[in-house]
Tab-separated table of C-alpha atoms in Angstrom:
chain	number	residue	atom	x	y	z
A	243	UNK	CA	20.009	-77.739	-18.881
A	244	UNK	CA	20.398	-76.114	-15.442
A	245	UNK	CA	22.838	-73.365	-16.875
A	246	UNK	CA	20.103	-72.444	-19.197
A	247	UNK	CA	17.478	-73.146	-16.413
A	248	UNK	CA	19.717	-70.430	-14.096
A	249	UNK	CA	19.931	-68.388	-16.915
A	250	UNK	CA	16.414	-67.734	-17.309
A	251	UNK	CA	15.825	-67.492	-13.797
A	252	UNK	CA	18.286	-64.790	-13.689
A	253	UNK	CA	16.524	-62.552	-16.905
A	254	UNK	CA	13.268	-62.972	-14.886
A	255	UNK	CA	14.590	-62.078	-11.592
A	256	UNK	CA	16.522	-59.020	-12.916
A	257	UNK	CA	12.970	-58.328	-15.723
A	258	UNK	CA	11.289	-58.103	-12.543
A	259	UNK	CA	13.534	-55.980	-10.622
A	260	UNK	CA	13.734	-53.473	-13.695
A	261	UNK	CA	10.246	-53.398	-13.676
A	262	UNK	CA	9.845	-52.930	-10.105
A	263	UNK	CA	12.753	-50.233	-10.217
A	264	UNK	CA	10.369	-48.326	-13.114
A	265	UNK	CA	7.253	-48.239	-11.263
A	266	UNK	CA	8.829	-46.667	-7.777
A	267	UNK	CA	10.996	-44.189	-10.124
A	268	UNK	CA	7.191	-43.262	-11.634
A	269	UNK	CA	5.116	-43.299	-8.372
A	270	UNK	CA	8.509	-40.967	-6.990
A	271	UNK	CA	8.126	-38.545	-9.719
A	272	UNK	CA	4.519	-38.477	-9.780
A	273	UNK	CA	4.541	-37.617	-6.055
A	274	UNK	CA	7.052	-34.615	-6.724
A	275	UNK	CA	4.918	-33.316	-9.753
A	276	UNK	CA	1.962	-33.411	-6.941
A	277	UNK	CA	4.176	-31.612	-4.296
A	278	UNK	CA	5.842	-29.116	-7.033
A	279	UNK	CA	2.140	-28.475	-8.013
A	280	UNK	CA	1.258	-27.810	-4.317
A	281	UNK	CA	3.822	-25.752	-4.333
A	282	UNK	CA	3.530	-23.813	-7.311
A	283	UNK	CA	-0.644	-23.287	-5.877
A	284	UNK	CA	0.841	-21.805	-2.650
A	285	UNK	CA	2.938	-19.593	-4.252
A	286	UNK	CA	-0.027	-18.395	-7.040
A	287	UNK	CA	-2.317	-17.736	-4.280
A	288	UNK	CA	0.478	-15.682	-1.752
A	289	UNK	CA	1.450	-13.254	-4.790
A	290	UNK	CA	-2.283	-13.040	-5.413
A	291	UNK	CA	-2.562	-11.969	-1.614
A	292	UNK	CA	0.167	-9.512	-2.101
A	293	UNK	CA	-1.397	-8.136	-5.443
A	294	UNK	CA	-4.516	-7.513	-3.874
A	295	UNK	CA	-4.169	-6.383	-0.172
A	296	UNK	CA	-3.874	-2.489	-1.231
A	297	UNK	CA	-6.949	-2.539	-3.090
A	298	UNK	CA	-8.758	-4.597	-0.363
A	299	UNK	CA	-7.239	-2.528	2.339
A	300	UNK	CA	-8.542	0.827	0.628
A	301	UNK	CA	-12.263	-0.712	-0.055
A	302	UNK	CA	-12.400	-1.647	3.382
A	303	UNK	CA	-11.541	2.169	4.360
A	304	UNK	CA	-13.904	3.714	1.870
A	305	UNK	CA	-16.471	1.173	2.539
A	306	UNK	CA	-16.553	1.973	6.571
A	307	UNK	CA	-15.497	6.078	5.740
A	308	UNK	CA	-19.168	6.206	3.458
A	309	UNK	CA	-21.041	4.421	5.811
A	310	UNK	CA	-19.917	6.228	8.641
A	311	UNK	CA	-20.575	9.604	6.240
A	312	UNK	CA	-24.072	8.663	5.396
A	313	UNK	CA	-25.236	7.423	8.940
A	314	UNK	CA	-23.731	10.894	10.160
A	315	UNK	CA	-25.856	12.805	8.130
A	316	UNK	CA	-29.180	10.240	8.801
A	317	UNK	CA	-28.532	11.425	12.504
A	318	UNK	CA	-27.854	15.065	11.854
A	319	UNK	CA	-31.236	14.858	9.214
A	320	UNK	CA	-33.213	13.389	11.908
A	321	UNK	CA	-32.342	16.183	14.979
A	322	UNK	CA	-33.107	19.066	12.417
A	323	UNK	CA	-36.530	17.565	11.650
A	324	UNK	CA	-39.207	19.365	13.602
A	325	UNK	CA	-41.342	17.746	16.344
A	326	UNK	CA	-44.301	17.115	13.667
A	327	UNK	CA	-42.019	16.317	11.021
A	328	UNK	CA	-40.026	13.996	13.654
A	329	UNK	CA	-43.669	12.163	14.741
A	330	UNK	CA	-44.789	11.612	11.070
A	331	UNK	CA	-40.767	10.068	10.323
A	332	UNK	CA	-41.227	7.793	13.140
A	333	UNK	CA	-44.764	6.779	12.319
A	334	UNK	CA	-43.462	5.819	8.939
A	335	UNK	CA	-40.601	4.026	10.018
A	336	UNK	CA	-43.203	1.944	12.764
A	337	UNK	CA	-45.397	0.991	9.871
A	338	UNK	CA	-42.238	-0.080	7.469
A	339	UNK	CA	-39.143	-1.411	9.649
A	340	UNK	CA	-36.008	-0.322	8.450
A	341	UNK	CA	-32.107	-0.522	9.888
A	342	UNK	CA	-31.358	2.159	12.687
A	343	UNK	CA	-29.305	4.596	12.238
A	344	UNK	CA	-26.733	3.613	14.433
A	345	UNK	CA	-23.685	5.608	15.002
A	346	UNK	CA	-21.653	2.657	16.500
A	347	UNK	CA	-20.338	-0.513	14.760
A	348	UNK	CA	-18.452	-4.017	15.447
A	349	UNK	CA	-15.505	-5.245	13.842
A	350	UNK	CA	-13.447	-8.129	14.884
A	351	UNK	CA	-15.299	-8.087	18.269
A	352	UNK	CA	-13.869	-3.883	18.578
A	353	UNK	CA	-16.488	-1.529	19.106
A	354	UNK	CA	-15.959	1.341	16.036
A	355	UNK	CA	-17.224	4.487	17.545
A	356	UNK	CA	-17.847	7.701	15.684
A	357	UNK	CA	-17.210	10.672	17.599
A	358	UNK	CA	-16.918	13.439	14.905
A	359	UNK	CA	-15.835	13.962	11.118
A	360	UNK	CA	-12.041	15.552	10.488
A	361	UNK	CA	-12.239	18.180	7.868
A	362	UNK	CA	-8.445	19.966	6.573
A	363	UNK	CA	-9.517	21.702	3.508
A	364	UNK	CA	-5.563	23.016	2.270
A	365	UNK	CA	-5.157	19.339	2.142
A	366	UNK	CA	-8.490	18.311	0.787
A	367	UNK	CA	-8.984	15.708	3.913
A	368	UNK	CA	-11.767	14.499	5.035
A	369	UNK	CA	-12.168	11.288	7.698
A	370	UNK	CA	-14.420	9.817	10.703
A	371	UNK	CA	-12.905	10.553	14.201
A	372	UNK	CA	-13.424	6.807	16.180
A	373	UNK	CA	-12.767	6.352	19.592
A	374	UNK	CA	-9.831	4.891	20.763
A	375	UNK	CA	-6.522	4.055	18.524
A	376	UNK	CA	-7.239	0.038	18.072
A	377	UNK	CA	-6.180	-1.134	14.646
A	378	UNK	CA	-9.905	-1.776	13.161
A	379	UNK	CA	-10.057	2.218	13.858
A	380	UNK	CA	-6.898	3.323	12.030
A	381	UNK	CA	-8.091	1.028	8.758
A	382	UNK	CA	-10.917	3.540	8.973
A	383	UNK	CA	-10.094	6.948	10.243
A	384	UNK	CA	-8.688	8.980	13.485
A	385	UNK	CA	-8.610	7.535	16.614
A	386	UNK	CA	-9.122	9.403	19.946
A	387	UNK	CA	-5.989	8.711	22.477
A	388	UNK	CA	-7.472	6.581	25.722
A	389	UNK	CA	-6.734	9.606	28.449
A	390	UNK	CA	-7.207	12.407	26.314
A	391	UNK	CA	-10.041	14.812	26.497
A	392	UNK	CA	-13.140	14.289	24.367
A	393	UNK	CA	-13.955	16.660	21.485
A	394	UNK	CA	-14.748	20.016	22.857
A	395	UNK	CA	-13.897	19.495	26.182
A	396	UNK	CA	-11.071	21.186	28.254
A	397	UNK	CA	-7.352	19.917	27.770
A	398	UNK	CA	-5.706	18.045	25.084
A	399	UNK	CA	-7.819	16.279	22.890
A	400	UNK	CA	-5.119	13.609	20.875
A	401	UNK	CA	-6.302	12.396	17.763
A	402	UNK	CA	-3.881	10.151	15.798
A	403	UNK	CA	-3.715	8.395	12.337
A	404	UNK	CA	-1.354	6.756	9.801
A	405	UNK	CA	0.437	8.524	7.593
A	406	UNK	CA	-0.397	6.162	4.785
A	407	UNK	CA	2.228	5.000	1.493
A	408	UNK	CA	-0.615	6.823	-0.376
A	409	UNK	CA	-1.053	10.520	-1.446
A	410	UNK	CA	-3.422	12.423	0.340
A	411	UNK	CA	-4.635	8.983	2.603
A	412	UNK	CA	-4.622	9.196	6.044
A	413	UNK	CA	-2.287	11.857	7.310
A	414	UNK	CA	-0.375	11.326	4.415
A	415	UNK	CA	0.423	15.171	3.529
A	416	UNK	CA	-0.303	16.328	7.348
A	417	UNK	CA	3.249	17.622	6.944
A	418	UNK	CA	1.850	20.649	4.956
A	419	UNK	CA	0.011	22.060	7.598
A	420	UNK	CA	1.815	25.400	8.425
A	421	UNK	CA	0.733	27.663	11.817
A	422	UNK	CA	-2.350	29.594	10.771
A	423	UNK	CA	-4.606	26.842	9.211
A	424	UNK	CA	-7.840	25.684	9.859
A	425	UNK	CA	-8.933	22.374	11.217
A	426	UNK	CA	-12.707	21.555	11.589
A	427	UNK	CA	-14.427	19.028	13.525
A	428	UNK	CA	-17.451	18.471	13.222
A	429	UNK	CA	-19.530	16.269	15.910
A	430	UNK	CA	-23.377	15.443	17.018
A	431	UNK	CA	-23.709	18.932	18.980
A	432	UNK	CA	-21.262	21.365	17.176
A	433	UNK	CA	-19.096	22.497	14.971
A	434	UNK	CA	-15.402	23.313	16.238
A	435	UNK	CA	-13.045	25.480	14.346
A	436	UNK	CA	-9.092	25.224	15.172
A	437	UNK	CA	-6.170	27.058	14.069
A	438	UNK	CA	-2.729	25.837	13.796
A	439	UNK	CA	-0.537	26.976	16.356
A	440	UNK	CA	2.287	24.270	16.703
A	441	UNK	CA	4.250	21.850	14.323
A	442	UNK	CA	7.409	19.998	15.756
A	443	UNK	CA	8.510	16.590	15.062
A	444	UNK	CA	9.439	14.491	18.164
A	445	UNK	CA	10.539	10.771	19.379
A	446	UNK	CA	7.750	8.535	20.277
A	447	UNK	CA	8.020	9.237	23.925
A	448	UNK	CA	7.854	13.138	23.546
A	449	UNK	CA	4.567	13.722	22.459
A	450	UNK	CA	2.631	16.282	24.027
A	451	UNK	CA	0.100	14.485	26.044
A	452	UNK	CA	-1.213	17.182	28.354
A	453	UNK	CA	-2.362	20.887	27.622
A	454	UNK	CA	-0.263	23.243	29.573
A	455	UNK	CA	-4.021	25.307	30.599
A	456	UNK	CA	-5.832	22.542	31.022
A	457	UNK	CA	-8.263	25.205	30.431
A	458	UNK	CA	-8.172	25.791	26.784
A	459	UNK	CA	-9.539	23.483	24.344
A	460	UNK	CA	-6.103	22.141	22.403
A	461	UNK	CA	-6.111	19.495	19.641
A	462	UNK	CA	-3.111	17.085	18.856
A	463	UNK	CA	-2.955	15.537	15.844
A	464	UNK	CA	-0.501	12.982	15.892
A	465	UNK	CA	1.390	10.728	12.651
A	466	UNK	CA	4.502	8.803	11.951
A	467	UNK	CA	7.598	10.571	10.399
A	468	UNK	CA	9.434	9.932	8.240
A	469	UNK	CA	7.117	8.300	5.856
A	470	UNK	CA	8.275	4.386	6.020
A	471	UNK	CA	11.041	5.060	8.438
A	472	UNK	CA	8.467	5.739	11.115
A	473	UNK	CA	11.137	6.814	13.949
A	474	UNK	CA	9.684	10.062	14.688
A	475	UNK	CA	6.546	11.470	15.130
A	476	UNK	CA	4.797	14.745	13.687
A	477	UNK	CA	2.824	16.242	15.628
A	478	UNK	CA	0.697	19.363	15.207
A	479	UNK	CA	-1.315	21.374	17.616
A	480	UNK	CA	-4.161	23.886	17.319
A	481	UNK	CA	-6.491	26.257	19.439
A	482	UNK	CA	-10.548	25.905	18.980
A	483	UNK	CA	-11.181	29.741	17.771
A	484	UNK	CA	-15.154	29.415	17.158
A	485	UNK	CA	-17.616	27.131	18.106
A	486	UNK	CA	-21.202	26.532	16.514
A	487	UNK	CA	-24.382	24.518	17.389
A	488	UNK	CA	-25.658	22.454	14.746
């Protein structure tokens, strides 16, 4: 009786084990199904990230580059509207609010400042000139060198931008600017015509930061080179030939 007794204890004992066994193997594997599944989400939503950042990053540019375009020519409408013209705009606007047109913008707390629009037509380009170089800037356009003269002024006015993976983006083809051709900028008062007189590629620390005749009006444009090496820079100057009032 007690060897049967002890060996039904023992089934029961080692039942219970089995079935205690089966349930933590379960809850273990259903825990790493959970994790793997976390896991495989991460992953989904990274290489979505990585699919999509180009076409974000280039909706964000054209998104600022128009807005900065139309405002631009809202402000340039406005000054060539006549004083009775200007009176009876204004009236309407009083009577029917509407945005400003305002020239400046925020971005991640930077101030995005338009100072002029970049025209190179032998490389069908066409972008805002912002001042200063911050990185909100450079998503949209040129960026005006802290320490560098304004547009227009005397000395060396240093615009720089990225060269860009992408044809014709940026600065992209800025190495097919030869001596001889024409750079326009256009700003609030005038418009500035340059010609080409310089193209040399330098180290970082080289670049031409001062005009020699501090004098003349000289413009720097300023990109990396090679294209994804980056250890150079290309850097190409021009002379203002003409200058017209808007």
């Amino acid at each position: 009786v007690c060897s049967v007794f002890l060996q039904q204890l023992q089934l029961r004992c080692l039942d219970s084990v089995r079935e205690r066994y089966l349930k933590c193997r379960q809850k273990i594997l259903l825990n790493k199904g959970l994790k793997m599944k976390k896991v495989a989400n991460v992953l989904i939503v990274i290489g979505m990230l990585v699919f999509f950042y180009p076409l974000l990053d280039r909706a964000f540019t054209w998104y600022w580059q128009q807005r900065i375009f139309n405002e631009w020519k809202e402000s340039l409408a406005m000054e060539d509207l006549s004083p009775d013209e200007s009176d009876h705009v204004s009236t309407e606007i009083a009577e029917e609010p509407t945005e400003d047109v305002d020239l400046s913008d925020s971005f991640l707390g930077l101030d995005i400042i338009p100072l002029g629009i970049l025209e190179i037509e032998k490389i069908d380009l066409k972008i805002p000139v912002l001042k200063g170089a911050n990185l909100a800037n450079l998503k949209i356009g040129a960026g005006l060198l802290e320490d560098t003269a304004m547009i227009g002024a005397p000395g060396n006015t240093v615009l720089t931008a990225h060269r860009s993976y992408t044809y014709g983006r940026f600065f992209n083809r800025l190495d097919e600017i030869d001596i001889g051709d024409e750079i326009i900028i256009t700003t609030q008062e005038k418009i500035y015509r340059y010609v080409v007189y310089n193209k040399v590629i330098v180290k970082p620390a080289k670049i031409p930061m001062n005009a020699e005749d501090m004098e003349k009006d000289i413009l720097t444009l300023v990109t990396c080179h090679p294209i994804r090496v980056a250890t150079h820079r290309l850097v190409v100057q021009a002379t203002v030939e003409q200058e017209a009032v808007i």
